[in-house]
Coordinates of C-alpha atoms in Angstrom, one line a residue:
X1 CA -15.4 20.4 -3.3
X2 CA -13.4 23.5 -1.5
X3 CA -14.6 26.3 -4.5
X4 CA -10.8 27.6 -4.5
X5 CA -9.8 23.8 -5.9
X6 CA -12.5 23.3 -8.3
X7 CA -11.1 24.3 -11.3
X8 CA -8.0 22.4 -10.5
X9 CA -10.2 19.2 -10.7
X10 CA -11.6 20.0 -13.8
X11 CA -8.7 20.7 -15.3
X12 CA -7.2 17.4 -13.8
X13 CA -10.1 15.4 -15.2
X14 CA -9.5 16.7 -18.5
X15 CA -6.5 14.6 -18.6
X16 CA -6.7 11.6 -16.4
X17 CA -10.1 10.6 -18.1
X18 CA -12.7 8.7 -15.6
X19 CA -10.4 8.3 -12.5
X20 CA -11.9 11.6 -10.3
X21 CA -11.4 9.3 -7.0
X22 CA -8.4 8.8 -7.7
X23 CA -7.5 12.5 -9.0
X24 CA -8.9 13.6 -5.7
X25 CA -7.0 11.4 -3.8
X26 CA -3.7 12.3 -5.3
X27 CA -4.6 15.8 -4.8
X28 CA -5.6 15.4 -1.4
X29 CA -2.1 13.7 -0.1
X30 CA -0.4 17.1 -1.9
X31 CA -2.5 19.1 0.7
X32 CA -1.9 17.0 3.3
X33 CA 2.1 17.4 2.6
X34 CA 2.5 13.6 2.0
X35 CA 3.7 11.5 -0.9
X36 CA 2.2 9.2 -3.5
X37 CA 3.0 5.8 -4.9
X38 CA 0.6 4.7 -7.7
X39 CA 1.0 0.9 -8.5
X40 CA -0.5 -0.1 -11.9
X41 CA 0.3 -1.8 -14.9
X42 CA 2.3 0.0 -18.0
X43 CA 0.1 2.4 -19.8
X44 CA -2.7 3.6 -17.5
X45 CA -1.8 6.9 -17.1
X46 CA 0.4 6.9 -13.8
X47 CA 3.0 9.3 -15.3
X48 CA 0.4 11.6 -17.1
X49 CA -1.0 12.4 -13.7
X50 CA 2.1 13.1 -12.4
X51 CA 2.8 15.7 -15.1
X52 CA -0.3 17.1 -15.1
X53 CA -0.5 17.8 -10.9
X54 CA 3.0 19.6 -11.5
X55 CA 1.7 22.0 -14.2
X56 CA -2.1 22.5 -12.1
X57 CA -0.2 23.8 -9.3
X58 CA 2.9 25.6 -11.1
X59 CA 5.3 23.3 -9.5
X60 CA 8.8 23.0 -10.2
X61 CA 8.8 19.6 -12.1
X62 CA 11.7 16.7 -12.4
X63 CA 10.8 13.2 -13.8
X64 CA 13.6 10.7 -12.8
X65 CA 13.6 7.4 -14.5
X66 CA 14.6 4.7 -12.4
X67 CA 16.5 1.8 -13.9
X68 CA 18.3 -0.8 -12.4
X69 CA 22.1 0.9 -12.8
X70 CA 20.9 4.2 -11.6
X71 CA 22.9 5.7 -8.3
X72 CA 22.0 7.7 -5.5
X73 CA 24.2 10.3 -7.1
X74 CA 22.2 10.4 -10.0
X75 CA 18.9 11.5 -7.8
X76 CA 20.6 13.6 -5.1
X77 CA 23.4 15.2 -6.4
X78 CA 27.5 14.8 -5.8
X79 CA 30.1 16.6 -5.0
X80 CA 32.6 17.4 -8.5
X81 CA 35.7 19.1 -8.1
X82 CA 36.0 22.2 -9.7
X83 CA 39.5 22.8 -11.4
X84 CA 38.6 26.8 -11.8
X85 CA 38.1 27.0 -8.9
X86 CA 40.5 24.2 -7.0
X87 CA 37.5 22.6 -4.9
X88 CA 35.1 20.2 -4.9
X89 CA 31.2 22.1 -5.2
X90 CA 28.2 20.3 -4.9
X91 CA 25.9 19.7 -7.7
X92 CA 22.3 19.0 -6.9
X93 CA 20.7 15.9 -8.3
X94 CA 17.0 16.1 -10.0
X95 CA 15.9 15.5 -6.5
X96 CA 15.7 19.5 -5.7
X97 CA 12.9 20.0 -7.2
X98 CA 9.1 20.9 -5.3
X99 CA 7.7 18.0 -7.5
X100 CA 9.7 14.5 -8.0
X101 CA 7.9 12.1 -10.5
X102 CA 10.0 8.7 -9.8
X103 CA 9.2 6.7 -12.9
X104 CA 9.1 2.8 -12.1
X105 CA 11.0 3.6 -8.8
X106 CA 10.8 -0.6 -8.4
X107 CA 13.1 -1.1 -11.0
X108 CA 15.9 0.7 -9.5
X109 CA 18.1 -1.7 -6.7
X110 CA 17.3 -1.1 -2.7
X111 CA 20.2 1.5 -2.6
X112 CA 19.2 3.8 -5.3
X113 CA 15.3 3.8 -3.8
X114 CA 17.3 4.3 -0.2
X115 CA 18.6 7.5 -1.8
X116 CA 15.0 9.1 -1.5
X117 CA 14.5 7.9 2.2
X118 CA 15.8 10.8 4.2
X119 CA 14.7 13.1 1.1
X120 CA 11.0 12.2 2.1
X121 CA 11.1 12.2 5.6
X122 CA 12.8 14.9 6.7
X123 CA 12.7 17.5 3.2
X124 CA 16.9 17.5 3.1
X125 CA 19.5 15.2 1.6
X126 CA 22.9 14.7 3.2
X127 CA 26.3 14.3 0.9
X128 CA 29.6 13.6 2.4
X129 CA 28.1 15.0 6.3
X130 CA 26.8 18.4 4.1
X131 CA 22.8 18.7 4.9
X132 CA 20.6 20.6 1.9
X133 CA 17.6 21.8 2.2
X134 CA 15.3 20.6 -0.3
X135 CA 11.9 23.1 -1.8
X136 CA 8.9 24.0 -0.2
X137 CA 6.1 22.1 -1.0
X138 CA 8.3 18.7 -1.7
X139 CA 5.9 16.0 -3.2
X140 CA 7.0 13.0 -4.4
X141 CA 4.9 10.9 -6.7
X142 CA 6.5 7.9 -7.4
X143 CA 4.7 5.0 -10.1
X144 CA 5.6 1.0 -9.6
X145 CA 4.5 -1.8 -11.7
X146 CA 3.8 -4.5 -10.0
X147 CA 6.0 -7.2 -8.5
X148 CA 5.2 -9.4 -10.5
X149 CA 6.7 -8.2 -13.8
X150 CA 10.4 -8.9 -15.0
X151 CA 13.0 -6.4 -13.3
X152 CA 10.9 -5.5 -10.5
X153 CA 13.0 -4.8 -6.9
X154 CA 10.3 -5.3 -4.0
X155 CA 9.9 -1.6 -2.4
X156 CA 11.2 -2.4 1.8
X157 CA 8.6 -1.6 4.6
X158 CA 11.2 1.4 5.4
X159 CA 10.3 2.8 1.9
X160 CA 6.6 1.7 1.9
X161 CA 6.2 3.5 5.3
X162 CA 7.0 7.3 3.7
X163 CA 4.3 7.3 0.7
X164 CA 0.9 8.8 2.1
X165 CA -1.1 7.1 0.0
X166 CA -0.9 4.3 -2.5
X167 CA -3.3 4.0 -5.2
X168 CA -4.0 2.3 -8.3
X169 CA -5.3 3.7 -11.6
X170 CA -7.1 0.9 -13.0
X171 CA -8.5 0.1 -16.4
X172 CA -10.5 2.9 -17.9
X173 CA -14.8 2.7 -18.3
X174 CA -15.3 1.8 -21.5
X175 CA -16.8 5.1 -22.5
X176 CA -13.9 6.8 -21.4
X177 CA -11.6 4.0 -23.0
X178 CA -13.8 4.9 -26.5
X179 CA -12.9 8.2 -26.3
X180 CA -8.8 7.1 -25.9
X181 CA -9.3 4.7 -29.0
X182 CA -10.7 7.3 -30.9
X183 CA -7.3 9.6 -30.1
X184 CA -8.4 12.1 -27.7
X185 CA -5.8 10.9 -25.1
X186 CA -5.1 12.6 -21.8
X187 CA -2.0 13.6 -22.3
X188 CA -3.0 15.6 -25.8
X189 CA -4.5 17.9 -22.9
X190 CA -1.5 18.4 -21.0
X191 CA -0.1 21.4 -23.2
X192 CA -3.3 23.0 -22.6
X193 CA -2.8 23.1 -18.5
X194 CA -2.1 26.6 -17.0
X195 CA -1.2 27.0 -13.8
X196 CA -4.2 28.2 -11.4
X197 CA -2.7 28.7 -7.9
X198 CA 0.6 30.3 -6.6
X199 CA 3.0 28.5 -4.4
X200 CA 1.6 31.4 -1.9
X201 CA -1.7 29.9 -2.3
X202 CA -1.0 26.0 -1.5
X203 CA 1.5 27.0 1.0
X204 CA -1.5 28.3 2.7
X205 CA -4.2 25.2 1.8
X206 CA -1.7 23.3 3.5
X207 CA -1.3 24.9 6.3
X208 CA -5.3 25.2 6.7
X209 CA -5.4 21.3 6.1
X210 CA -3.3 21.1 9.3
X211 CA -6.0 22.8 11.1
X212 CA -8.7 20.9 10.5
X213 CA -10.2 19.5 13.7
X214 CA -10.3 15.9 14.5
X215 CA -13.1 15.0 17.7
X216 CA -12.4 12.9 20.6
X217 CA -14.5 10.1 19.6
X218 CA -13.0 10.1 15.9
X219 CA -10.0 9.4 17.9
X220 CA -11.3 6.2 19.4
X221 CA -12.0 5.6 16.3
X222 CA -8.8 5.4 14.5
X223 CA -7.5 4.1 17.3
X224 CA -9.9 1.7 17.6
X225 CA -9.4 0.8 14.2
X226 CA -5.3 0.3 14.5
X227 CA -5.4 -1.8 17.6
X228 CA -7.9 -4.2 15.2
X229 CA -4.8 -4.6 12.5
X230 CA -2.8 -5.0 15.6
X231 CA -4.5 -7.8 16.9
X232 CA -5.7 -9.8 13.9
X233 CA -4.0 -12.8 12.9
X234 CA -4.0 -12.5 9.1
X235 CA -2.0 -9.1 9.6
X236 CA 2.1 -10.2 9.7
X237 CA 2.0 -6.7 12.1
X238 CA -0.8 -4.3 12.6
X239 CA -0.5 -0.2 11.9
X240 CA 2.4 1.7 13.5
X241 CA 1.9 4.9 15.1
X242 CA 3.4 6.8 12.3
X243 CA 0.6 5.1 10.1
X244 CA -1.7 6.6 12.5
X245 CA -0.8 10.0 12.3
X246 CA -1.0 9.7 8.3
X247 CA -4.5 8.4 8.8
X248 CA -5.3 11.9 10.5
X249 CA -3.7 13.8 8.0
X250 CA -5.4 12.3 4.9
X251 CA -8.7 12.6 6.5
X252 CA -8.1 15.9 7.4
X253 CA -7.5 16.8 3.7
X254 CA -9.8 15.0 2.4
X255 CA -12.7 16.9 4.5
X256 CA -10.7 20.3 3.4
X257 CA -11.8 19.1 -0.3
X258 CA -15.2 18.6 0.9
X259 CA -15.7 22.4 2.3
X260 CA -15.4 21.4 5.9
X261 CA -13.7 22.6 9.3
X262 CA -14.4 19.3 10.9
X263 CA -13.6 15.2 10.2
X264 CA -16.4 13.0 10.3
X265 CA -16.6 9.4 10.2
X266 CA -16.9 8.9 6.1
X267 CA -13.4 11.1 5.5
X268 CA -11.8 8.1 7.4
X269 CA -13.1 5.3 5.9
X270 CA -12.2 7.0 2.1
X271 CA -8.9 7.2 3.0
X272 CA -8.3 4.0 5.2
X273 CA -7.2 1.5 2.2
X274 CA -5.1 4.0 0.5
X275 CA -3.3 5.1 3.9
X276 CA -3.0 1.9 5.2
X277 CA -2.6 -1.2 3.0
X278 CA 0.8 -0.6 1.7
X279 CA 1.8 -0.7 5.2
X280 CA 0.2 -4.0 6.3
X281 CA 1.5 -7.4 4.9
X282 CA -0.5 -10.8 5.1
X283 CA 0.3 -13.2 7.9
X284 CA 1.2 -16.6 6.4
X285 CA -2.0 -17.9 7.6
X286 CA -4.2 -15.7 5.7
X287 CA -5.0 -16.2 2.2
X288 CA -6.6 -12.7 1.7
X289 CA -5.3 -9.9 0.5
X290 CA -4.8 -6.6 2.8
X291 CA -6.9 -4.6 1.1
X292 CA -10.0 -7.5 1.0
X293 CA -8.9 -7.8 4.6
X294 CA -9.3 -4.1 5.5
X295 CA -12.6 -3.9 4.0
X296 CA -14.2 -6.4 6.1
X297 CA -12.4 -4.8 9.2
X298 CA -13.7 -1.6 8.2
X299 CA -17.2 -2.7 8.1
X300 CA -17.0 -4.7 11.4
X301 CA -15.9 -1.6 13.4
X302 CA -18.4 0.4 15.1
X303 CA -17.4 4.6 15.0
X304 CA -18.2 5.6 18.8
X305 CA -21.4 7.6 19.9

């Protein structure tokens, strides 16, 4: 672990009990200047994460709840007219904020989730042909339960296709889950957070993330790998090129977290399922999920000599 982030792990796993993978991954797509979607049911923690990266890294910190009669106008802002003044002035939404926590963001209808489309993509927000700048860092961690449940609006590819990662929390080890029964929750530790590094400081962890190298033969490997979802038949459509470049970028931060200057093989396959199997859908022919799918792909491919 990169010494400078090691006691933002610990204080992490102080309140998101037993789930360090998925504590590292979450703060690996922060570094790598992506967002996260964490799919799980009610009550295992999704939000407390959220709240807990924000205060870790002294974020600026807005939870919206999505429901289904929330508006776009209620994330980005609108423009209200003024009668001091005699003119409309914009008033920005919860959106401006270097840390979004979008609650249940599948319970809201396709054109409030739009709202946070360009948001994600290109760091603004455009009202009435006015373009605003939205904070540096700008991470958006957004929780969904899953489609299954009552209320639920299926998340489009469009959407899907901005998240970094997607991850899910899971039940807790028993041990851990003993500890929760017996009232030491998680979140009674959130109070106790301090923040431990500047925005100066993970302005500059990003920007080291982005140097990270990547070989030539790691290259044919990720490609390798895309042009196998491509061409298999139980894939709808295999990995697009933007998928790609996220690939790079989580395994770049993800070696970053393990002290190194350099990608090797291992920093892709930890990140291939959570980069890439939001992004994939089954073909009608398969009966497998993606992610059982991707596993057996991931063994079958070779990394080059």
């Amino acid at each position: 672990m990169h010494k400078t982030l090691t006691p933002v792990f610990n204080q992490l796993n102080k309140v998101v009990l037993g789930k360090s993978h998925q504590v590292k991954l979450s703060v690996a797509c922060l570094l790598a200047e992506g967002h996260l979607l964490i799919e799980d049911l009610p009550g295992m923690g999704k939000t407390t994460l959220g709240q807990a990266i924000a205060k870790v890294f002294g974020l600026e910190f807005q939870r919206i709840q999505f429901t289904s009669d929330i508006l776009p106008a209620d994330i980005i802002g609108a423009n209200i007219f003024d009668k001091n003044d005699g003119q409309f002035k914009f008033h920005a939404g919860p959106v401006f904020s270097q840390l979004i926590l979008g609650d249940e963001i599948n319970r809201a209808t396709p054109k409030a989730q739009s709202a946070l489309l360009e948001a994600m993509e290109e760091q603004q927000v455009t009202v009435e042909g006015e373009t605003f700048s939205l904070p540096e860092p700008f991470f958006v961690i957004a929780t969904q339960n899953p489609s299954h449940q009552i209320g639920t609006y299926p998340l489009p590819e469009s959407q899907l296709d901005r998240f970094l990662f997607r991850i899910e929390l899971g039940y807790p080890d028993p041990s851990f889950e003993r500890v929760l029964l017996k009232g030491k929750s998680g979140r009674q530790n959130l109070n106790t957070i301090e923040p431990l590094l500047d925005l100066t400081e993970l302005l500059s962890i990003q920007e080291a993330v982005t140097q990270i190298t990547v070989s030539e033969h790691l290259l044919s490997y990720v490609i390798t790998l895309i042009k196998v979802t491509r061409e298999s038949p139980d894939f709808a459509h295999g990995i697009s090129p933007r998928g790609g470049l996220a690939l790079i970028k989580a395994a770049k931060a993800w070696a970053f977290l393990d002290g190194r200057d350099y990608v090797l093989p291992e920093d892709i396959q930890q990140v291939f399922i959570p980069v890439v199997a939001h992004r994939l859908e089954s073909s009608l022919k398969s009966n497998s999920s993606a992610v059982s799918i991707l596993e057996e792909l991931l063994a079958q491919v070779k990394v080059p000599s």
